[in-house]
Tab-separated table of C-alpha atoms in Angstrom:
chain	number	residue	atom	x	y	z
A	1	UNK	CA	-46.348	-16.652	-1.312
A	2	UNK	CA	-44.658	-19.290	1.005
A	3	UNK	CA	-43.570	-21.057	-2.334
A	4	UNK	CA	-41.885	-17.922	-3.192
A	5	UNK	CA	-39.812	-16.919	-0.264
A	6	UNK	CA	-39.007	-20.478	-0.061
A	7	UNK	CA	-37.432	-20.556	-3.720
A	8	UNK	CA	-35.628	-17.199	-2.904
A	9	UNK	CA	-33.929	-19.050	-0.071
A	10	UNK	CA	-32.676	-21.565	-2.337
A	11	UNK	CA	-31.829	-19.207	-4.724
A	12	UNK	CA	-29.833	-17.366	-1.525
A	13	UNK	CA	-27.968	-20.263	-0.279
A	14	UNK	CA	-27.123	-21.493	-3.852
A	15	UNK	CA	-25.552	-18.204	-4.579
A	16	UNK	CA	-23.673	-18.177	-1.310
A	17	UNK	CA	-22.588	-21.329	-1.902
A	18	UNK	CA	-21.590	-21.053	-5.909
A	19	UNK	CA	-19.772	-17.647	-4.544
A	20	UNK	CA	-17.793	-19.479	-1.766
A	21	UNK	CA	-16.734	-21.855	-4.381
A	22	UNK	CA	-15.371	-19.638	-6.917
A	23	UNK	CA	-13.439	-16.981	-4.366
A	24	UNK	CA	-11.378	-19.808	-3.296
A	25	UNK	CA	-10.815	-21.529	-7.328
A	26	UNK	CA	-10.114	-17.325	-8.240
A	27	UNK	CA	-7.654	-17.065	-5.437
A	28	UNK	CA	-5.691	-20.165	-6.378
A	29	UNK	CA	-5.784	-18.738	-9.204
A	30	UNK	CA	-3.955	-15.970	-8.253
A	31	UNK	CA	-1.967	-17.263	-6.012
A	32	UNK	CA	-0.408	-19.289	-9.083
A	33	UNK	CA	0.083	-16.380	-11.184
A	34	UNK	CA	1.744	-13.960	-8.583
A	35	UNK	CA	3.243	-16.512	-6.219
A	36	UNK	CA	5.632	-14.681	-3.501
A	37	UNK	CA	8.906	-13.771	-5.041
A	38	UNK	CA	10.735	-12.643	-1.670
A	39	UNK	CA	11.539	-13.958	2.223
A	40	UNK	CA	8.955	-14.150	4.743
A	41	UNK	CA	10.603	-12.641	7.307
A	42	UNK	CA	8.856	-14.014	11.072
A	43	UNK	CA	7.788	-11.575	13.623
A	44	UNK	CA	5.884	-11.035	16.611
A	45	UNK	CA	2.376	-12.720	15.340
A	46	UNK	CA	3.038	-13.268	11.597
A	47	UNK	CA	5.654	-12.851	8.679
A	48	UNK	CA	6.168	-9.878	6.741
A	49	UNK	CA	7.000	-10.894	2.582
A	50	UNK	CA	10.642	-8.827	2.072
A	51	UNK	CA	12.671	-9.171	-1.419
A	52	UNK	CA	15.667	-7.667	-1.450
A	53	UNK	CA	18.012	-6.224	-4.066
A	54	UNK	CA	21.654	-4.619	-4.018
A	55	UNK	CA	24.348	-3.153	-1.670
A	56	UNK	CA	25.148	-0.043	0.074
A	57	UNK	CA	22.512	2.175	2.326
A	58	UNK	CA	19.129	1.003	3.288
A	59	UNK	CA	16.523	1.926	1.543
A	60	UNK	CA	12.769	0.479	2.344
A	61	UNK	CA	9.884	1.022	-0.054
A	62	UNK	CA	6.547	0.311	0.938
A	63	UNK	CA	3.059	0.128	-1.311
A	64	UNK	CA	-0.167	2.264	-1.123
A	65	UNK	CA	-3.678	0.425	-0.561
A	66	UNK	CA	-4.665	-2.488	-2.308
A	67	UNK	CA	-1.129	-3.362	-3.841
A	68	UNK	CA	2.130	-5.162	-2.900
A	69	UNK	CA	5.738	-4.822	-3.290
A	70	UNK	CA	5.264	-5.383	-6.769
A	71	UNK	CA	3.985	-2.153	-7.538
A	72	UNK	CA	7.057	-0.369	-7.348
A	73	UNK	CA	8.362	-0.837	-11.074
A	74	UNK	CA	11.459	-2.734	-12.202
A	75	UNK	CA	13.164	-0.311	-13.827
A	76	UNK	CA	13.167	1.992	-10.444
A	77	UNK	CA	13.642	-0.641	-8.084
A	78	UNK	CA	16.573	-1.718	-10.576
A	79	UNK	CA	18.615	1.626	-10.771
A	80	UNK	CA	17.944	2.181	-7.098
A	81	UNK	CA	19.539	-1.228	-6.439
A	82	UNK	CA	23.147	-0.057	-7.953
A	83	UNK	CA	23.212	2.330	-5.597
A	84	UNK	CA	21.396	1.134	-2.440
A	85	UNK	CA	20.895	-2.055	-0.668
A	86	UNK	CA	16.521	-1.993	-1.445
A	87	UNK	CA	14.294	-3.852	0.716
A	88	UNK	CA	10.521	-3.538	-0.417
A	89	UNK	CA	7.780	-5.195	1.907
A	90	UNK	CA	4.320	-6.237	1.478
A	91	UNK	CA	2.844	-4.054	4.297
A	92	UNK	CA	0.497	-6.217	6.907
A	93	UNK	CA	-2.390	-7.072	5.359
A	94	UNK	CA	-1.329	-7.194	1.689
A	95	UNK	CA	0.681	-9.243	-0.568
A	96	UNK	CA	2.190	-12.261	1.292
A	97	UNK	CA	2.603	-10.418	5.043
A	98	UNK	CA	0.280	-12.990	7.038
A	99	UNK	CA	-0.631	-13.240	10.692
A	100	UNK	CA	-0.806	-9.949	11.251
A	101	UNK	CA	-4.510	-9.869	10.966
A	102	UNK	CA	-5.959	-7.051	13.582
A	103	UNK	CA	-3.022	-4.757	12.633
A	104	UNK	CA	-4.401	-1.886	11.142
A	105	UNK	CA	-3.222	1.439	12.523
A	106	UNK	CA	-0.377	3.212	10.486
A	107	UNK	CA	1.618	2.475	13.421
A	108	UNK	CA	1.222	-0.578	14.338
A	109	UNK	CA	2.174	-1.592	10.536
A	110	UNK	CA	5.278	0.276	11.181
A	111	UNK	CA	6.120	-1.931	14.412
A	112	UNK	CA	6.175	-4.824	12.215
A	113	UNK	CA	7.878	-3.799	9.265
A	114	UNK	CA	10.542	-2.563	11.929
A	115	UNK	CA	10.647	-5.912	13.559
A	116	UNK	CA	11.215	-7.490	9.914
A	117	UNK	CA	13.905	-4.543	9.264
A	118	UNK	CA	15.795	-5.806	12.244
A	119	UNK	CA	15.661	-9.301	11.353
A	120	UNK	CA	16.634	-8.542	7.613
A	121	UNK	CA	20.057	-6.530	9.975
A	122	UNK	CA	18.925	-2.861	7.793
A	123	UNK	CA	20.251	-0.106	10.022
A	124	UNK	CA	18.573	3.717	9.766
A	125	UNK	CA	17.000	3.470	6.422
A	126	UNK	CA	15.651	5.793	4.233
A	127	UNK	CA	12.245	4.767	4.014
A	128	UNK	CA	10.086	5.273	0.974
A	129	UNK	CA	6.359	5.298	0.877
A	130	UNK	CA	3.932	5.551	-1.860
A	131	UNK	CA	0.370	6.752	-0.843
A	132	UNK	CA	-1.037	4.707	2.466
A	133	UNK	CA	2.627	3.499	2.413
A	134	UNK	CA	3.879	7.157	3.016
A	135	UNK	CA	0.958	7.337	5.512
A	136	UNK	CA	2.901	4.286	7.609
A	137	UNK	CA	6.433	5.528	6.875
A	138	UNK	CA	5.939	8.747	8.495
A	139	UNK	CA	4.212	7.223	11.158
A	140	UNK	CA	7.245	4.798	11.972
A	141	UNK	CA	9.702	7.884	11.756
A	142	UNK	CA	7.408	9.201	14.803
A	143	UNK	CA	7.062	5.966	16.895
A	144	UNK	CA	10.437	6.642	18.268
A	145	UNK	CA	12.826	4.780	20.312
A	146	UNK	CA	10.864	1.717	20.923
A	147	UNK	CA	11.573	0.123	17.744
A	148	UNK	CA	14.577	-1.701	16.717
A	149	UNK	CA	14.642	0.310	13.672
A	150	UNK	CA	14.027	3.818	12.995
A	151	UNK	CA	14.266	5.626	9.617
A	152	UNK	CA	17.035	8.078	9.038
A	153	UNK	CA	14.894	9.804	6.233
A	154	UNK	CA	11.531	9.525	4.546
A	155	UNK	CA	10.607	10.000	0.998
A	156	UNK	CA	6.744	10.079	0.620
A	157	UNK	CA	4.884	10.200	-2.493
A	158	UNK	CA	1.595	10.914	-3.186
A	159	UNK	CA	0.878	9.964	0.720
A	160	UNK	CA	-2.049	10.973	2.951
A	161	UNK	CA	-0.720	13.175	5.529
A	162	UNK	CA	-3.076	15.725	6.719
A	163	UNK	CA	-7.285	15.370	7.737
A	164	UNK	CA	-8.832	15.357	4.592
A	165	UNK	CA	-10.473	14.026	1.822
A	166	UNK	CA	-8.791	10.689	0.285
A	167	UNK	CA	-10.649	9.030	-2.676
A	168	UNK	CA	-11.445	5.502	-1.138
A	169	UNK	CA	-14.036	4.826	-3.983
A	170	UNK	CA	-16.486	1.759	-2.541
A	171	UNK	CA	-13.989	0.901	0.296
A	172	UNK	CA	-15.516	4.025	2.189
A	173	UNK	CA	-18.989	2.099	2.413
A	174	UNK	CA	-17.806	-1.057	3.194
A	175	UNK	CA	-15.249	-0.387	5.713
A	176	UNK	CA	-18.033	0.823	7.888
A	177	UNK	CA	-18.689	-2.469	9.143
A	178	UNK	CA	-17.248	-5.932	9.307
A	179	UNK	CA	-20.046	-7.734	8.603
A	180	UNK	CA	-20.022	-5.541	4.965
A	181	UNK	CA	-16.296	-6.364	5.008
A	182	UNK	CA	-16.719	-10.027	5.447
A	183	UNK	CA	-19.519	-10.683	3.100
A	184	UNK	CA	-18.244	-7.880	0.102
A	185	UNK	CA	-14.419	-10.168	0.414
A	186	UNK	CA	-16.350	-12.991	-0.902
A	187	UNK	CA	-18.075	-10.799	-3.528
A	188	UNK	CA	-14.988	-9.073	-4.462
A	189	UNK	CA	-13.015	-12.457	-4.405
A	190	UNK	CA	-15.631	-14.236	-6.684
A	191	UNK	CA	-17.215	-11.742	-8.893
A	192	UNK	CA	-15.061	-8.698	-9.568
A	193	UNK	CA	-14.316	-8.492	-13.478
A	194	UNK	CA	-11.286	-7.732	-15.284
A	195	UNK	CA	-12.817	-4.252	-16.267
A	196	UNK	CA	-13.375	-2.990	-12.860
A	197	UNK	CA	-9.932	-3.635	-12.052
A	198	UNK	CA	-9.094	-1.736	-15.398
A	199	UNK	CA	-11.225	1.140	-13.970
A	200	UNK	CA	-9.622	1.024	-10.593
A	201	UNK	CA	-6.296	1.487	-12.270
A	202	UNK	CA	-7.024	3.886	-14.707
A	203	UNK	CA	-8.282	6.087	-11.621
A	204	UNK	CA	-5.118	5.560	-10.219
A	205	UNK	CA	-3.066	6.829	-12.621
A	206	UNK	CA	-5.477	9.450	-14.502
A	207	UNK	CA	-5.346	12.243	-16.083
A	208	UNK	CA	-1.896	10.161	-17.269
A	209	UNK	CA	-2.114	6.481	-19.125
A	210	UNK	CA	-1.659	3.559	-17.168
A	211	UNK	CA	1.302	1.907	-18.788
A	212	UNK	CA	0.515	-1.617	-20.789
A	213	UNK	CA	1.990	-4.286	-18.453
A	214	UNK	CA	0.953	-2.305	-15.362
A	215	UNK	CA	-2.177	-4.517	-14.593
A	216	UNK	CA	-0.141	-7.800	-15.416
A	217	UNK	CA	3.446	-6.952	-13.665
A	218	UNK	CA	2.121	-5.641	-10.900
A	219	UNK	CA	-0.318	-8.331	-9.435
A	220	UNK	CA	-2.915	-5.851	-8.382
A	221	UNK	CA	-5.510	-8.669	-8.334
A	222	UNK	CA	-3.722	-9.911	-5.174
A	223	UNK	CA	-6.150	-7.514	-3.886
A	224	UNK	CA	-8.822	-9.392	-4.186
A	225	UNK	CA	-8.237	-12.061	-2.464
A	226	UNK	CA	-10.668	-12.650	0.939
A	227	UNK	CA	-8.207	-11.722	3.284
A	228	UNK	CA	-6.498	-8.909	1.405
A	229	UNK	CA	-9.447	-7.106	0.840
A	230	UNK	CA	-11.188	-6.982	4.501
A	231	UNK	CA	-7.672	-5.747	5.608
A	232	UNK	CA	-8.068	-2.932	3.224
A	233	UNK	CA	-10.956	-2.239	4.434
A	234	UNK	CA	-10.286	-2.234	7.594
A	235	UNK	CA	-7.213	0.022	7.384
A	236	UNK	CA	-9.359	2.243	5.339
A	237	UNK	CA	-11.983	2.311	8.212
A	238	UNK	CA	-9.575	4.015	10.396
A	239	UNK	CA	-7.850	6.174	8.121
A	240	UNK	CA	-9.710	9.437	8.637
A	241	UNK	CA	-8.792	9.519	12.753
A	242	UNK	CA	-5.137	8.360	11.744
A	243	UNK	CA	-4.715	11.352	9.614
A	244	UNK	CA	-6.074	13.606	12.659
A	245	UNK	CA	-3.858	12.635	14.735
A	246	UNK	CA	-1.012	11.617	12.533
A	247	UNK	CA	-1.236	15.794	11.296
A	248	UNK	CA	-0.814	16.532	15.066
A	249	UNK	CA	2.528	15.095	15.426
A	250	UNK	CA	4.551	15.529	11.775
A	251	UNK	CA	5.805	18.993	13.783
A	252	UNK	CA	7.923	16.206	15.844
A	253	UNK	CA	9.469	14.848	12.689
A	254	UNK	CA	13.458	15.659	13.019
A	255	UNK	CA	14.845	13.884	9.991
A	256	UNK	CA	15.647	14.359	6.199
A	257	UNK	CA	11.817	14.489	4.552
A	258	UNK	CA	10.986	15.061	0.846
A	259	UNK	CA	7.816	14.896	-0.242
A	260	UNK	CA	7.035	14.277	-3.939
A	261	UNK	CA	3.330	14.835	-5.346
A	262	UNK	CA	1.520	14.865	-8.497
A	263	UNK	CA	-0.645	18.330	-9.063
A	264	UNK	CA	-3.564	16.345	-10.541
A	265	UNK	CA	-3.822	13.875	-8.282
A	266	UNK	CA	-7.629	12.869	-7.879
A	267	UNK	CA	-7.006	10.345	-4.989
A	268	UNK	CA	-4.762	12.330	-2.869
A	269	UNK	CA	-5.068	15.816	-3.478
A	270	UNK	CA	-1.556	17.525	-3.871
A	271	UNK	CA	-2.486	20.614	-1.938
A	272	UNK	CA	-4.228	19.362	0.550
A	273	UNK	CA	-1.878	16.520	1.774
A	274	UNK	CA	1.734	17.250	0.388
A	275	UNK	CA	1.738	21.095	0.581
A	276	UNK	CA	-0.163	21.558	3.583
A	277	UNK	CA	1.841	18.972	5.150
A	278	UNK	CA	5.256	20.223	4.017
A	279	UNK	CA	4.394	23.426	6.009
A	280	UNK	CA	4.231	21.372	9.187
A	281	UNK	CA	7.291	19.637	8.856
A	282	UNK	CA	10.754	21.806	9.706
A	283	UNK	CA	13.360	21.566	6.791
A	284	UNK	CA	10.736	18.981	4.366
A	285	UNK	CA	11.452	19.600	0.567
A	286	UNK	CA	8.389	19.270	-1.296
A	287	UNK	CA	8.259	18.727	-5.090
A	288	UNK	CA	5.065	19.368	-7.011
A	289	UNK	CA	5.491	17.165	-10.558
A	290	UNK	CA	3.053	19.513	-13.004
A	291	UNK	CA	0.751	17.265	-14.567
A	292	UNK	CA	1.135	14.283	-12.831
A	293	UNK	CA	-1.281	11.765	-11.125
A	294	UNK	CA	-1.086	9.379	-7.999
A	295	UNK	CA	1.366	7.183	-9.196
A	296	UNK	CA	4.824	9.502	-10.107
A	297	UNK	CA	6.808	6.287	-9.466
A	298	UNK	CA	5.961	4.828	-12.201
A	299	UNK	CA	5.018	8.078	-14.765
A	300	UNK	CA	7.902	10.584	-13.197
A	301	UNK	CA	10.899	7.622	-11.321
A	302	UNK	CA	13.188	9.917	-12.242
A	303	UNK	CA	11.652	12.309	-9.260
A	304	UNK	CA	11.692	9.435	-7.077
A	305	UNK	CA	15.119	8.658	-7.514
A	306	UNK	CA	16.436	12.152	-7.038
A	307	UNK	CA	14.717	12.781	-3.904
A	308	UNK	CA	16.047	9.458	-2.339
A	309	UNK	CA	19.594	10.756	-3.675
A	310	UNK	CA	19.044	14.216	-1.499
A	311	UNK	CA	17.885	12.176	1.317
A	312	UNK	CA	20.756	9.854	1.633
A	313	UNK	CA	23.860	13.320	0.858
A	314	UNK	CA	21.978	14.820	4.214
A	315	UNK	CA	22.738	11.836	5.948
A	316	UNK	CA	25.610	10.963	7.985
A	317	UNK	CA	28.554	8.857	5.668
């Protein structure tokens, strides 16, 4: 018996040991395959990754949960830019934003990001947030006067708005403690194949086809990395409160607001985010896209692009 439990230790600490090794050889990995491709902007307590692309009015896009700045596809971010002076960040946490390690709530991200929009001299952008990204946008358009840059207009997609259900697949287990969230970053890091990211994606974009290169251009396996994924987690530990509270205030919001949503969205239900939350907000134009999933900038731009366009002709010249 004592033989036993003493090989299982072994067999413990060698695992631990073999799984500390590989996380950090798979996150050089990664590092070298999506190295950052932007500024690192300091503020208070970190840097916040910002790439920039063309002239005229602000506009600031920021990423769901476990993504970067490079989800937002070239082809959008490339017809926006002929128009629009584009600034997309890695939100705190995620992609190359470091430092910034006990920020979690939606609005503390948003003090940061405003710190780096100062810094990068934007002035009342429209800002543009995909899924937890929308979640943070709106709640930077409602930290008011404090920051040293407030949006003129938001354009959310697909975001969480309202108190209730978000599909947060295995996050929602392990974001219930940090111990979990500190030993599942290693597991995650080390051990996560290629197919379970493929799955992840797909759930993403279903009942519509991820598109080929999605998986490769879009560096989702930054994700994985140690530090990445406990701030996931952690923002995800917090996210049902947020939306309480976050519900409570969008009557407050007093600026240009479109809302764009997919009606089969299985991770942020259309109806009960988007619609509900468009009847909260005075003046909001919502746009339902028949069909479509979580990720309408990439399947449905086109939306995205004409919603931005509205936002910026209700807006002072």
């Amino acid at each position: 018996m004592e033989n036993s439990i003493a090989i299982l230790g072994l067999a413990i600490v060698a695992f631990a040991a073999l799984t500390y090794v590989r996380a950090r050889k798979v996150e050089t990995r990664i590092t070298q395959l999506y190295p950052a491709i932007g500024t690192l902007v300091p503020v208070q307590k970190g840097v916040i990754h910002a790439l920039q692309r063309g002239t005229g009015r602000d506009v600031v896009l920021l990423h769901g949960a476990l993504a970067n700045l490079r989800d937002f596809p070239e082809d959008l971010v490339s017809e926006l830019a002929k128009s629009y002076r584009v600034t997309l960040m890695d939100r705190p946490g995620c992609g190359y934003t470091s430092g910034l390690k006990r920020i979690a709530t939606a609005k503390a991200q948003a003090t940061a990001l405003a710190q780096a929009a100062d810094a990068l001299g934007l002035r009342a952008p429209i800002v543009v947030g995909h899924s937890y990204g929308a979640t943070v946008a709106a709640a930077w358009a409602l930290c008011g006067s404090s920051l040293p840059v407030r949006p003129a207009a938001l354009v959310l997609i697909a975001g969480p708005l309202m108190p209730a259900s978000v599909a947060l697949g295995g996050l929602r287990v392990l974001a219930k403690s940090a111990t979990l969230r500190h030993l599942s970053s290693y597991l995650a890091a080390a051990w996560t194949p290629r197919r379970v990211m493929r799955f992840m994606i797909g759930e993403a974009f279903a009942p519509e086809p991820v598109g080929p290169e999605y998986a490769k251009r879009s560096g989702a396996r930054l994700a994985l990395r140690r530090s990445s994924f406990r701030a996931n987690a952690r923002q995800t530990s917090i996210l049902a409160p947020l939306l309480k509270q976050l519900a409570a205030e969008l009557p407050r919001l007093e600026l240009p607001v479109e809302l764009i949503h997919g009606s089969e969205d299985r991770v942020v239900p259309c109806a009960a985010h988007s619609v509900a939350a468009a009847k909260l907000i005075r003046g909001a134009r919502l746009t339902v896209l028949s069909g479509r999933g979580h990720m309408p900038h990439h399947t449905e731009p086109q939306a995205v692009i004409e919603a931005i366009s509205r936002a910026a002709l209700a807006l002072p010249a």
